CSV table of C-alpha atoms and ligand atoms in Angstrom, one decimal:
chain,number,residue,atom,x,y,z
A,1,UNK,CA,0.0,0.0,0.1
A,2,UNK,CA,2.7,2.3,1.0
A,3,UNK,CA,4.9,1.3,-2.1
A,4,UNK,CA,1.8,1.8,-4.5
A,5,UNK,CA,1.3,5.3,-3.1
A,6,UNK,CA,4.8,6.2,-3.2
A,7,UNK,CA,5.0,4.9,-6.8
A,8,UNK,CA,1.9,6.9,-8.0
A,9,UNK,CA,3.3,9.8,-6.4
A,10,UNK,CA,6.3,9.5,-8.3
A,11,UNK,CA,4.6,9.1,-11.5
A,12,UNK,CA,2.3,12.2,-11.0
A,13,UNK,CA,5.2,14.6,-10.0
A,14,UNK,CA,7.8,13.2,-12.7
A,15,UNK,CA,7.5,16.4,-14.7
A,16,UNK,CA,7.7,18.6,-11.4
A,17,UNK,CA,10.8,16.5,-10.2
A,18,UNK,CA,13.1,16.7,-13.0
A,19,UNK,CA,13.6,20.5,-12.4
A,20,UNK,CA,14.8,21.7,-8.9
A,21,UNK,CA,13.0,25.0,-9.2
A,22,UNK,CA,14.4,27.1,-6.3
A,23,UNK,CA,17.8,26.1,-7.4
A,24,UNK,CA,17.2,28.0,-10.6
A,25,UNK,CA,15.6,31.2,-9.4
A,26,UNK,CA,18.8,33.2,-9.5
A,27,UNK,CA,19.4,32.2,-13.0
A,28,UNK,CA,15.8,33.1,-14.1
A,29,UNK,CA,16.0,36.5,-12.1
A,30,UNK,CA,19.3,37.2,-13.9
A,31,UNK,CA,18.2,36.6,-17.5
A,32,UNK,CA,14.7,38.2,-16.7
A,33,UNK,CA,16.4,41.5,-15.5
A,34,UNK,CA,18.9,41.5,-18.3
A,35,UNK,CA,16.1,41.4,-20.8
A,36,UNK,CA,13.9,44.1,-19.0
A,37,UNK,CA,17.4,46.4,-18.6
A,38,UNK,CA,17.6,46.4,-22.3
A,39,UNK,CA,15.6,49.2,-24.0
A,40,UNK,CA,13.8,47.6,-26.7
A,41,UNK,CA,11.4,49.8,-28.0
A,42,UNK,CA,10.6,49.7,-31.8
A,43,UNK,CA,13.9,49.9,-33.9
A,44,UNK,CA,16.1,48.4,-30.9
A,45,UNK,CA,14.9,44.7,-30.9
A,46,UNK,CA,18.2,43.3,-32.2
A,47,UNK,CA,20.0,44.2,-29.0
A,48,UNK,CA,17.6,41.6,-27.6
A,49,UNK,CA,18.5,39.3,-30.2
A,50,UNK,CA,21.9,39.8,-29.3
A,51,UNK,CA,21.6,38.9,-25.7
A,52,UNK,CA,19.4,35.8,-26.4
A,53,UNK,CA,21.9,34.7,-29.3
A,54,UNK,CA,24.8,34.8,-26.7
A,55,UNK,CA,22.9,32.9,-24.0
A,56,UNK,CA,21.6,30.1,-26.3
A,57,UNK,CA,24.8,29.5,-28.1
A,58,UNK,CA,26.8,29.3,-25.0
A,59,UNK,CA,24.5,26.5,-24.0
A,60,UNK,CA,25.2,24.6,-27.1
A,61,UNK,CA,21.9,25.6,-28.9
A,62,UNK,CA,22.4,27.0,-32.5
A,63,UNK,CA,20.4,29.9,-33.5
A,64,UNK,CA,19.3,31.7,-36.9
A,65,UNK,CA,18.4,35.2,-37.3
A,66,UNK,CA,16.1,36.7,-39.8
A,67,UNK,CA,16.0,40.2,-40.6
A,68,UNK,CA,14.0,42.6,-42.8
A,69,UNK,CA,15.5,45.6,-40.9
A,70,UNK,CA,19.0,44.8,-39.5
A,71,UNK,CA,18.0,46.6,-36.2
A,72,UNK,CA,14.9,44.7,-35.7
A,73,UNK,CA,15.8,41.1,-36.1
A,74,UNK,CA,13.9,37.8,-35.4
A,75,UNK,CA,15.8,34.8,-33.8
A,76,UNK,CA,14.8,31.1,-34.1
A,77,UNK,CA,16.0,28.3,-32.3
A,78,UNK,CA,15.2,24.7,-32.4
A,79,UNK,CA,15.7,21.8,-30.2
A,80,UNK,CA,15.4,18.4,-32.0
A,81,UNK,CA,12.7,16.0,-31.1
A,82,UNK,CA,12.1,12.5,-32.3
A,83,UNK,CA,9.8,13.5,-35.1
A,84,UNK,CA,7.0,11.6,-33.7
A,85,UNK,CA,4.8,14.7,-33.6
A,86,UNK,CA,4.7,17.9,-35.5
A,87,UNK,CA,6.5,21.0,-33.6
A,88,UNK,CA,5.8,23.2,-30.7
A,89,UNK,CA,6.4,26.8,-31.3
A,90,UNK,CA,7.2,29.1,-28.4
A,91,UNK,CA,6.4,32.6,-29.4
A,92,UNK,CA,7.4,35.8,-27.6
A,93,UNK,CA,8.3,39.4,-28.7
A,94,UNK,CA,11.2,41.4,-28.0
A,95,UNK,CA,9.9,44.8,-28.4
A,96,UNK,CA,8.3,46.9,-25.7
A,97,UNK,CA,6.1,50.1,-26.0
A,98,UNK,CA,7.6,53.5,-25.4
A,99,UNK,CA,7.8,55.2,-22.1
A,100,UNK,CA,7.3,58.8,-20.7
A,101,UNK,CA,10.1,58.7,-18.3
A,102,UNK,CA,9.0,61.4,-16.6
A,103,UNK,CA,5.9,59.7,-15.5
A,104,UNK,CA,7.7,56.5,-14.1
A,105,UNK,CA,8.2,56.4,-10.2
A,106,UNK,CA,11.4,54.3,-11.2
A,107,UNK,CA,13.8,53.8,-13.9
A,108,UNK,CA,11.7,52.2,-16.7
A,109,UNK,CA,14.7,50.0,-17.7
A,110,UNK,CA,16.0,49.4,-14.3
A,111,UNK,CA,14.4,46.1,-13.6
A,112,UNK,CA,14.4,47.3,-9.9
A,113,UNK,CA,13.4,45.0,-7.1
A,114,UNK,CA,10.9,46.5,-4.6
A,115,UNK,CA,8.3,45.2,-2.5
A,116,UNK,CA,8.5,41.9,-3.9
A,117,UNK,CA,8.0,43.1,-7.3
A,118,UNK,CA,10.1,43.8,-10.1
A,119,UNK,CA,9.4,47.0,-11.9
A,120,UNK,CA,9.9,48.2,-15.5
A,121,UNK,CA,8.8,48.5,-19.0
A,122,UNK,CA,8.1,44.9,-20.5
A,123,UNK,CA,8.2,43.1,-17.2
A,124,UNK,CA,4.5,41.8,-18.1
A,125,UNK,CA,4.6,42.3,-21.7
A,126,UNK,CA,6.6,40.3,-23.0
A,127,UNK,CA,9.9,39.9,-21.2
A,128,UNK,CA,8.2,37.5,-18.9
A,129,UNK,CA,7.2,35.2,-21.6
A,130,UNK,CA,10.5,35.8,-23.3
A,131,UNK,CA,12.5,34.8,-20.0
A,132,UNK,CA,10.1,31.7,-19.5
A,133,UNK,CA,10.7,30.6,-23.2
A,134,UNK,CA,14.4,31.0,-22.9
A,135,UNK,CA,14.8,29.1,-19.5
A,136,UNK,CA,12.7,26.4,-21.0
A,137,UNK,CA,15.0,26.0,-23.9
A,138,UNK,CA,18.4,26.1,-21.7
A,139,UNK,CA,16.6,23.6,-19.1
A,140,UNK,CA,15.4,21.2,-22.0
A,141,UNK,CA,18.9,21.3,-23.5
A,142,UNK,CA,20.7,20.9,-20.0
A,143,UNK,CA,18.4,18.0,-18.9
A,144,UNK,CA,18.7,16.3,-22.3
A,145,UNK,CA,15.0,15.5,-22.0
A,146,UNK,CA,13.9,13.5,-24.8
A,147,UNK,CA,11.3,15.1,-27.0
A,148,UNK,CA,8.5,13.6,-29.4
A,149,UNK,CA,8.3,16.9,-31.1
A,150,UNK,CA,10.8,19.7,-32.0
A,151,UNK,CA,10.5,22.8,-29.8
A,152,UNK,CA,11.2,26.1,-31.7
A,153,UNK,CA,11.9,29.2,-29.9
A,154,UNK,CA,10.9,32.3,-31.7
A,155,UNK,CA,11.8,35.8,-30.5
A,156,UNK,CA,9.9,38.1,-32.9
A,157,UNK,CA,10.3,41.9,-33.2
A,158,UNK,CA,7.5,44.5,-33.9
A,159,UNK,CA,4.6,43.1,-32.0
A,160,UNK,CA,3.6,46.4,-30.6
A,161,UNK,CA,4.4,48.7,-33.6
A,162,UNK,CA,5.3,47.3,-37.1
A,163,UNK,CA,4.3,49.5,-40.1
A,164,UNK,CA,7.2,47.8,-42.0
A,165,UNK,CA,6.1,44.2,-41.4
A,166,UNK,CA,9.4,43.3,-39.8
A,167,UNK,CA,8.0,40.7,-37.3
A,168,UNK,CA,5.5,38.0,-37.5
A,169,UNK,CA,4.2,38.8,-40.8
A,170,UNK,CA,7.6,38.7,-42.3
A,171,UNK,CA,8.5,35.4,-40.6
A,172,UNK,CA,5.0,34.0,-41.7
A,173,UNK,CA,5.3,35.1,-45.3
A,174,UNK,CA,9.1,34.6,-45.9
A,175,UNK,CA,10.3,32.0,-43.5
A,176,UNK,CA,7.3,29.9,-42.6
A,177,UNK,CA,9.3,26.6,-42.8
A,178,UNK,CA,11.4,27.9,-39.8
A,179,UNK,CA,8.6,28.2,-37.5
A,180,UNK,CA,5.7,26.1,-38.9
A,181,UNK,CA,4.4,23.8,-36.1
A,182,UNK,CA,1.3,22.1,-34.8
A,183,UNK,CA,1.0,24.2,-31.7
A,184,UNK,CA,2.2,27.6,-30.6
A,185,UNK,CA,2.3,28.9,-27.1
A,186,UNK,CA,2.6,32.6,-26.3
A,187,UNK,CA,1.2,35.6,-24.2
A,188,UNK,CA,-2.3,36.6,-23.9
A,189,UNK,CA,-3.7,34.5,-21.2
A,190,UNK,CA,-4.4,35.6,-17.6
A,191,UNK,CA,-3.9,33.8,-14.2
A,192,UNK,CA,-5.8,35.4,-11.4
A,193,UNK,CA,-4.2,35.6,-7.9
A,194,UNK,CA,-6.8,35.9,-5.3
A,195,UNK,CA,-5.9,35.9,-1.5
A,196,UNK,CA,-2.4,34.5,-2.1
A,197,UNK,CA,-3.7,31.7,-4.4
A,198,UNK,CA,-4.5,31.1,-8.0
A,199,UNK,CA,-8.2,30.8,-8.8
A,200,UNK,CA,-8.4,30.6,-12.5
A,201,UNK,CA,-5.9,30.2,-15.3
A,202,UNK,CA,-7.3,31.8,-18.4
A,203,UNK,CA,-5.9,30.4,-21.8
A,204,UNK,CA,-6.4,32.6,-24.8
A,205,UNK,CA,-7.6,30.3,-27.4
A,206,UNK,CA,-9.3,32.8,-29.8
A,207,UNK,CA,-9.9,36.5,-30.4
A,208,UNK,CA,-11.7,39.1,-32.1
A,209,UNK,CA,-10.5,40.8,-35.4
A,210,UNK,CA,-10.4,44.6,-35.9
A,211,UNK,CA,-12.8,45.4,-38.9
A,212,UNK,CA,-13.1,49.2,-38.4
A,213,UNK,CA,-15.0,51.6,-40.7
A,214,UNK,CA,-15.1,55.1,-41.2
A,215,UNK,CA,-18.5,56.6,-41.6
A,216,UNK,CA,-18.5,59.7,-44.1
A,217,UNK,CA,-21.5,62.3,-44.3
A,218,UNK,CA,-21.7,64.4,-47.4
A,219,UNK,CA,-23.8,67.5,-47.5
A,220,UNK,CA,-24.0,71.1,-49.0
A,221,UNK,CA,-21.3,73.5,-47.6
A,222,UNK,CA,-22.5,76.9,-46.8
A,223,UNK,CA,-22.6,80.2,-44.3
A,224,UNK,CA,-23.4,78.9,-40.5
A,225,UNK,CA,-26.2,81.4,-40.5
A,226,UNK,CA,-28.2,79.5,-42.9
A,227,UNK,CA,-29.4,76.0,-41.9
A,228,UNK,CA,-29.7,73.2,-44.4
A,229,UNK,CA,-31.4,70.0,-44.0
A,230,UNK,CA,-28.5,68.0,-45.5
A,231,UNK,CA,-26.0,69.4,-42.8
A,232,UNK,CA,-23.4,66.6,-42.8
A,233,UNK,CA,-22.5,67.0,-39.1
A,234,UNK,CA,-26.3,66.6,-38.4
A,235,UNK,CA,-26.6,63.4,-40.6
A,236,UNK,CA,-23.3,61.9,-39.4
A,237,UNK,CA,-24.4,62.5,-35.6
A,238,UNK,CA,-27.6,60.6,-36.0
A,239,UNK,CA,-25.8,57.8,-37.8
A,240,UNK,CA,-23.2,57.4,-35.0
A,241,UNK,CA,-25.7,57.4,-32.4
A,242,UNK,CA,-27.6,54.7,-33.9
A,243,UNK,CA,-24.5,52.6,-34.6
A,244,UNK,CA,-23.0,53.3,-31.1
A,245,UNK,CA,-26.3,52.2,-29.1
A,246,UNK,CA,-26.7,49.1,-31.6
A,247,UNK,CA,-27.1,46.1,-29.7
A,248,UNK,CA,-25.6,43.5,-32.3
A,249,UNK,CA,-26.6,39.9,-31.9
A,250,UNK,CA,-25.4,37.6,-29.1
A,251,UNK,CA,-23.5,34.8,-30.2
A,252,UNK,CA,-21.4,31.8,-28.4
A,253,UNK,CA,-18.6,29.9,-29.8
A,254,UNK,CA,-16.9,26.8,-28.2
A,255,UNK,CA,-14.6,28.9,-26.2
A,256,UNK,CA,-16.8,31.5,-25.0
A,257,UNK,CA,-19.5,28.8,-24.0
A,258,UNK,CA,-16.7,27.0,-22.0
A,259,UNK,CA,-15.5,30.0,-20.6
A,260,UNK,CA,-19.1,31.1,-19.2
A,261,UNK,CA,-20.0,27.6,-17.9
A,262,UNK,CA,-16.7,27.2,-16.1
A,263,UNK,CA,-16.8,30.7,-14.7
A,264,UNK,CA,-20.4,29.9,-13.5
A,265,UNK,CA,-19.1,26.6,-11.9
A,266,UNK,CA,-16.8,28.9,-9.8
A,267,UNK,CA,-18.9,31.8,-9.1
A,268,UNK,CA,-21.1,32.9,-6.5
A,269,UNK,CA,-24.9,32.0,-6.9
A,270,UNK,CA,-26.1,35.3,-8.1
A,271,UNK,CA,-23.1,35.7,-10.8
A,272,UNK,CA,-23.5,32.0,-11.6
A,273,UNK,CA,-27.1,32.5,-12.6
A,274,UNK,CA,-26.5,35.4,-14.8
A,275,UNK,CA,-23.6,33.5,-16.8
A,276,UNK,CA,-25.9,30.3,-16.8
A,277,UNK,CA,-29.0,32.3,-18.1
A,278,UNK,CA,-27.2,33.8,-21.2
A,279,UNK,CA,-28.6,31.3,-23.4
A,280,UNK,CA,-32.4,31.4,-21.8
A,281,UNK,CA,-34.1,33.8,-24.3
A,282,UNK,CA,-36.5,34.9,-21.3
A,283,UNK,CA,-33.6,35.8,-19.1
A,284,UNK,CA,-31.1,37.1,-21.7
A,285,UNK,CA,-32.2,40.6,-22.2
A,286,UNK,CA,-32.0,41.6,-18.5
A,287,UNK,CA,-28.6,39.6,-18.4
A,288,UNK,CA,-27.4,41.7,-21.2
A,289,UNK,CA,-28.4,44.9,-20.0
A,290,UNK,CA,-26.4,44.1,-16.6
A,291,UNK,CA,-23.2,42.9,-18.3
A,292,UNK,CA,-23.2,46.0,-20.5
A,293,UNK,CA,-23.2,48.4,-17.6
A,294,UNK,CA,-21.1,46.4,-15.2
A,295,UNK,CA,-19.2,43.7,-17.1
A,296,UNK,CA,-18.5,45.3,-20.5
A,297,UNK,CA,-15.4,43.0,-21.2
A,298,UNK,CA,-18.2,39.9,-20.9
A,299,UNK,CA,-20.6,42.1,-23.0
A,300,UNK,CA,-18.0,42.2,-25.7
A,301,UNK,CA,-17.1,38.7,-25.5
A,302,UNK,CA,-20.6,37.8,-26.5
A,303,UNK,CA,-20.7,39.5,-29.7
A,304,UNK,CA,-19.2,41.8,-32.5
A,305,UNK,CA,-18.9,45.1,-31.0
A,306,UNK,CA,-19.2,48.7,-32.5
A,307,UNK,CA,-17.5,51.5,-30.7
A,308,UNK,CA,-17.4,55.1,-32.0
A,309,UNK,CA,-14.0,56.4,-31.4
A,310,UNK,CA,-13.2,59.6,-33.5
A,311,UNK,CA,-15.0,62.7,-35.1
A,312,UNK,CA,-13.5,64.9,-37.7
A,313,UNK,CA,-15.6,67.7,-39.0
A,314,UNK,CA,-15.5,71.5,-39.4
A,315,UNK,CA,-12.9,74.2,-40.2
A,316,UNK,CA,-14.7,77.4,-38.6
A,317,UNK,CA,-17.6,78.0,-36.3
A,318,UNK,CA,-19.6,80.0,-39.1
A,319,UNK,CA,-18.8,77.3,-42.0
A,320,UNK,CA,-20.9,74.5,-42.7
A,321,UNK,CA,-18.6,71.7,-43.9
A,322,UNK,CA,-19.4,69.6,-46.9
A,323,UNK,CA,-18.1,66.5,-45.2
A,324,UNK,CA,-18.0,64.9,-41.8
A,325,UNK,CA,-16.2,61.9,-40.9
A,326,UNK,CA,-16.4,59.5,-37.8
A,327,UNK,CA,-14.3,56.3,-37.2
A,328,UNK,CA,-16.0,53.4,-35.7
A,329,UNK,CA,-13.8,50.7,-33.9
A,330,UNK,CA,-15.5,47.2,-34.8
A,331,UNK,CA,-14.4,44.1,-33.4
A,332,UNK,CA,-15.7,41.0,-35.1
A,333,UNK,CA,-16.2,37.5,-33.8
A,334,UNK,CA,-14.1,34.9,-35.5
A,335,UNK,CA,-16.9,33.7,-37.4
A,336,UNK,CA,-18.5,37.0,-38.5
A,337,UNK,CA,-19.6,37.7,-42.1
A,338,UNK,CA,-18.1,40.9,-42.5
A,339,UNK,CA,-19.8,41.9,-45.8
A,340,UNK,CA,-23.1,41.0,-44.2
A,341,UNK,CA,-22.6,42.8,-41.1
A,342,UNK,CA,-21.6,46.2,-42.9
A,343,UNK,CA,-24.8,45.6,-45.1
A,344,UNK,CA,-26.7,45.2,-41.8
A,345,UNK,CA,-25.2,48.3,-40.4
A,346,UNK,CA,-26.2,50.2,-43.6
A,347,UNK,CA,-29.6,49.3,-43.1
A,348,UNK,CA,-29.6,50.4,-39.4
A,349,UNK,CA,-28.3,53.9,-40.6
A,350,UNK,CA,-30.9,54.0,-43.2
A,351,UNK,CA,-29.6,57.5,-44.7
A,352,UNK,CA,-28.3,57.9,-48.1
A,353,UNK,CA,-26.0,60.9,-47.2
A,354,UNK,CA,-23.8,58.6,-44.9
A,355,UNK,CA,-21.5,56.0,-46.4
A,356,UNK,CA,-19.5,53.2,-44.9
A,357,UNK,CA,-16.0,53.1,-45.9
A,358,UNK,CA,-14.1,50.0,-44.6
A,359,UNK,CA,-10.5,50.6,-43.1
A,360,UNK,CA,-8.5,47.9,-44.7
A,361,UNK,CA,-6.9,45.4,-41.8
A,362,UNK,CA,-4.4,42.8,-42.7
A,363,UNK,CA,-5.3,41.0,-39.5
A,364,UNK,CA,-6.9,37.6,-40.7
A,365,UNK,CA,-9.7,36.0,-39.0
A,366,UNK,CA,-9.3,32.4,-38.0
A,367,UNK,CA,-11.3,29.8,-36.4
A,368,UNK,CA,-10.9,29.5,-32.6
A,369,UNK,CA,-8.0,27.0,-31.5
A,370,UNK,CA,-9.4,23.5,-30.2
A,371,UNK,CA,-10.1,22.7,-26.7
A,372,UNK,CA,-10.0,18.8,-27.2
A,373,UNK,CA,-6.3,18.2,-28.5
A,374,UNK,CA,-2.9,17.5,-26.8
A,375,UNK,CA,-1.9,21.1,-26.3
A,376,UNK,CA,-5.1,22.1,-24.6
A,377,UNK,CA,-5.0,19.0,-22.4
A,378,UNK,CA,-1.3,19.6,-21.6
A,379,UNK,CA,-2.1,23.3,-20.5
A,380,UNK,CA,-4.9,21.9,-18.2
A,381,UNK,CA,-2.8,19.4,-16.6
A,382,UNK,CA,0.1,21.8,-16.3
A,383,UNK,CA,-2.4,24.4,-14.7
A,384,UNK,CA,-3.4,21.9,-12.0
A,385,UNK,CA,0.3,21.1,-11.4
A,386,UNK,CA,1.4,24.4,-10.9
A,387,UNK,CA,-1.5,26.1,-9.2
A,388,UNK,CA,-3.2,23.5,-7.0
A,389,UNK,CA,-7.0,24.0,-6.8
A,390,UNK,CA,-7.2,26.4,-9.8
A,391,UNK,CA,-9.6,26.2,-12.6
A,392,UNK,CA,-8.4,26.3,-16.1
A,393,UNK,CA,-10.8,28.0,-18.7
A,394,UNK,CA,-10.5,29.1,-22.4
A,395,UNK,CA,-10.9,32.5,-23.2
A,396,UNK,CA,-11.7,34.8,-26.2
A,397,UNK,CA,-9.5,38.1,-26.4
A,398,UNK,CA,-11.6,41.1,-27.3
A,399,UNK,CA,-8.2,42.6,-28.6
A,400,UNK,CA,-6.0,41.0,-31.2
A,401,UNK,CA,-2.6,39.3,-31.2
A,402,UNK,CA,0.1,37.9,-33.3
A,403,UNK,CA,-1.8,34.7,-32.7
A,404,UNK,CA,-4.2,35.5,-35.5
A,405,UNK,CA,-1.6,35.1,-38.1
A,406,UNK,CA,-0.6,31.8,-36.7
A,407,UNK,CA,-3.9,30.3,-36.6
A,408,UNK,CA,-4.5,31.7,-40.0
A,409,UNK,CA,-1.6,29.3,-41.3
A,410,UNK,CA,-3.2,26.4,-39.2
A,411,UNK,CA,-1.0,26.5,-36.1
A,412,UNK,CA,-3.4,25.9,-33.1
A,413,UNK,CA,-2.2,28.8,-30.8
A,414,UNK,CA,-2.7,29.3,-27.0
A,415,UNK,CA,-1.8,32.3,-24.9
A,416,UNK,CA,-1.1,32.1,-21.1
A,417,UNK,CA,0.3,34.7,-18.5
A,418,UNK,CA,1.9,35.0,-15.2
A,419,UNK,CA,-0.1,35.1,-11.7
A,420,UNK,CA,-1.5,38.5,-11.1
A,421,UNK,CA,-3.9,40.1,-8.8
A,422,UNK,CA,-6.8,42.0,-10.4
A,423,UNK,CA,-5.4,45.2,-9.1
A,424,UNK,CA,-2.0,44.5,-10.5
A,425,UNK,CA,-3.5,43.5,-13.9
A,426,UNK,CA,-5.8,46.7,-13.9
A,427,UNK,CA,-3.5,49.3,-12.4
A,428,UNK,CA,0.1,48.0,-13.0
A,429,UNK,CA,-0.1,46.0,-16.1
A,430,UNK,CA,1.2,46.2,-19.5
A,431,UNK,CA,1.8,49.5,-21.2
A,432,UNK,CA,1.2,51.5,-17.8
A,433,UNK,CA,3.8,53.9,-16.3
A,434,UNK,CA,4.0,51.6,-13.3
A,435,UNK,CA,4.4,48.1,-15.0
A,436,UNK,CA,5.6,45.5,-12.7
A,437,UNK,CA,5.5,41.6,-11.9
A,438,UNK,CA,5.5,39.9,-8.7
A,439,UNK,CA,8.8,38.1,-8.4
A,440,UNK,CA,7.2,34.9,-7.0
A,441,UNK,CA,4.9,35.2,-10.2
A,442,UNK,CA,7.9,35.1,-12.6
A,443,UNK,CA,9.3,32.0,-11.2
A,444,UNK,CA,5.7,30.3,-11.1
A,445,UNK,CA,5.4,31.3,-14.6
A,446,UNK,CA,8.5,29.8,-15.8
A,447,UNK,CA,7.6,26.6,-14.0
A,448,UNK,CA,4.1,26.7,-15.7
A,449,UNK,CA,5.5,27.1,-19.0
A,450,UNK,CA,7.8,24.3,-18.6
A,451,UNK,CA,5.0,22.1,-17.4
A,452,UNK,CA,3.1,22.9,-20.5
A,453,UNK,CA,6.2,22.3,-22.9
A,454,UNK,CA,7.3,19.0,-21.3
A,455,UNK,CA,3.6,18.0,-21.2
A,456,UNK,CA,2.8,18.5,-24.8
A,457,UNK,CA,6.5,17.9,-26.2
A,458,UNK,CA,8.3,15.5,-23.9
A,459,UNK,CA,8.4,11.9,-24.8
A,460,UNK,CA,5.3,10.2,-23.6
B,501,ZN,ZN1,2.6,41.7,-25.5
C-alpha cells in the first residue's frame, strides 16, 4: 500500500521533479532582469536578439536570425525531437512600447526589485514570456530531456509597432518553414491571484479581429447662419448615435461557451445564475443589460462590438463643412460574415447621405483553437500541477494578438500569463507607467511554461 502510494506519487510528479526550481531562481532572475534592462522599444529589437544569441549559443543551442531591418531582427532556435509529432512553437516578442520617463516612479529600464515586485517596461509584456521560453529551452537542453516533437523558440520583433512588417508577418510570409508547427504557446492568457492563491488560469484560444470603418456624411457647404437639411454633421451625428447604441446579436462559440460554463461553476450563486442564463431567451435581455453596464468585457465577448472612437469635421464656427467623418472601432467575432455585417449596419443607418468606408486590415480572421487536443489538455494538466486548486478555462480576447497570423496558417495557438492580482493587472499592467510583476509570479510562470512544454512535447 505504502509502496503503491509512493509509486503513484512518483509518476504524478515526474515532470515537476526533473527540475529543482528553487535552485534555478537566481538564473531566471538574472536573465529576466537583463532582458528588462535592454531598452527594446521599436527599432532596438536586435539588442535583445544579441543577448539571446549569446545565451543560447553558450548552452550549445544553435540560432538563426532573420531580419528585414537589421535593427529589428527575429531569432529562431530549435531543439530537435524524435519527429513522432509535429513541432511546438514558443513565441514571444522582444519589443516594448515607448515610455514617458518623467511619468515613471522608477527607472523604466532598471528592473528594480522593490516590495516583492520587479518594476519596468516589459516586465509583463513580454519579457516575462521571453524569459520563460528562454529558461525552458536552456533547461530542456541541459537535462537532455527526450522530446516527441521539435521545440522552436521564436523571439519576434515588432509586435507592438510594425508598419514595415518586420516581425511576425515577415516570418510567416518569408520564413514559414522555420516556424511551422502544430501548436504555438505565447502571451495573452491571464492567471488570477486572489488572496495569495491562483483561482483561475485563463487560456487565450481565440480572439476578435479589427474590422473598423469610417462613416462619411456629405452635404452642402455654406454659411453658418443659414441652416440646411443636408448638414453633414447632423446626418453623421444621427448615424453615430444609431451604430453606437446598436446591440448587435449575441453569439457564443466553443471557447466562450466553455468559458461562461466554467466561470459559472466557480462563481457565487447570483453571478453563476447570470452566466448560466445567457442562452435562456427569457432571461438574456436583462442579463445582457447588466453585463453592458457592469461587465463590459463580458458583454464584448458575446458579440461583434461597434464603438465610435473619433470625429473629424468642420473648419470654422461659421462654416458648414461639406463632409464630416467618424471612425468606428468594430471588433468582429471569429465567425462573423463581415460584408453581411456592414450591410446590416447600412440598413440600420438608413441614410443615403452617409457612406460606410471600411478601413482595410491585414489581420486575418481564423477559427478558434481547439479545446480537445494534446496542447489544451497539456495546459489543463500544467495548470493543475503548477496551481493546485485552480480552474483552467479558455478565453476569447477582445483585442488582437500575433496569434491571429499563426492560426490563419493552421497553427493551433494558445496564450497564457503569469499570476497577477486583479489590482496588478488593472493598475500596474502592460503599457502602464508602473508596469511590474511579482517576483514569485515570475518563477511560477517559468515553471508553468515548463510544465506545458514538457507535457505536450516531452517523450510520452
Ligand atoms: Zn505583448
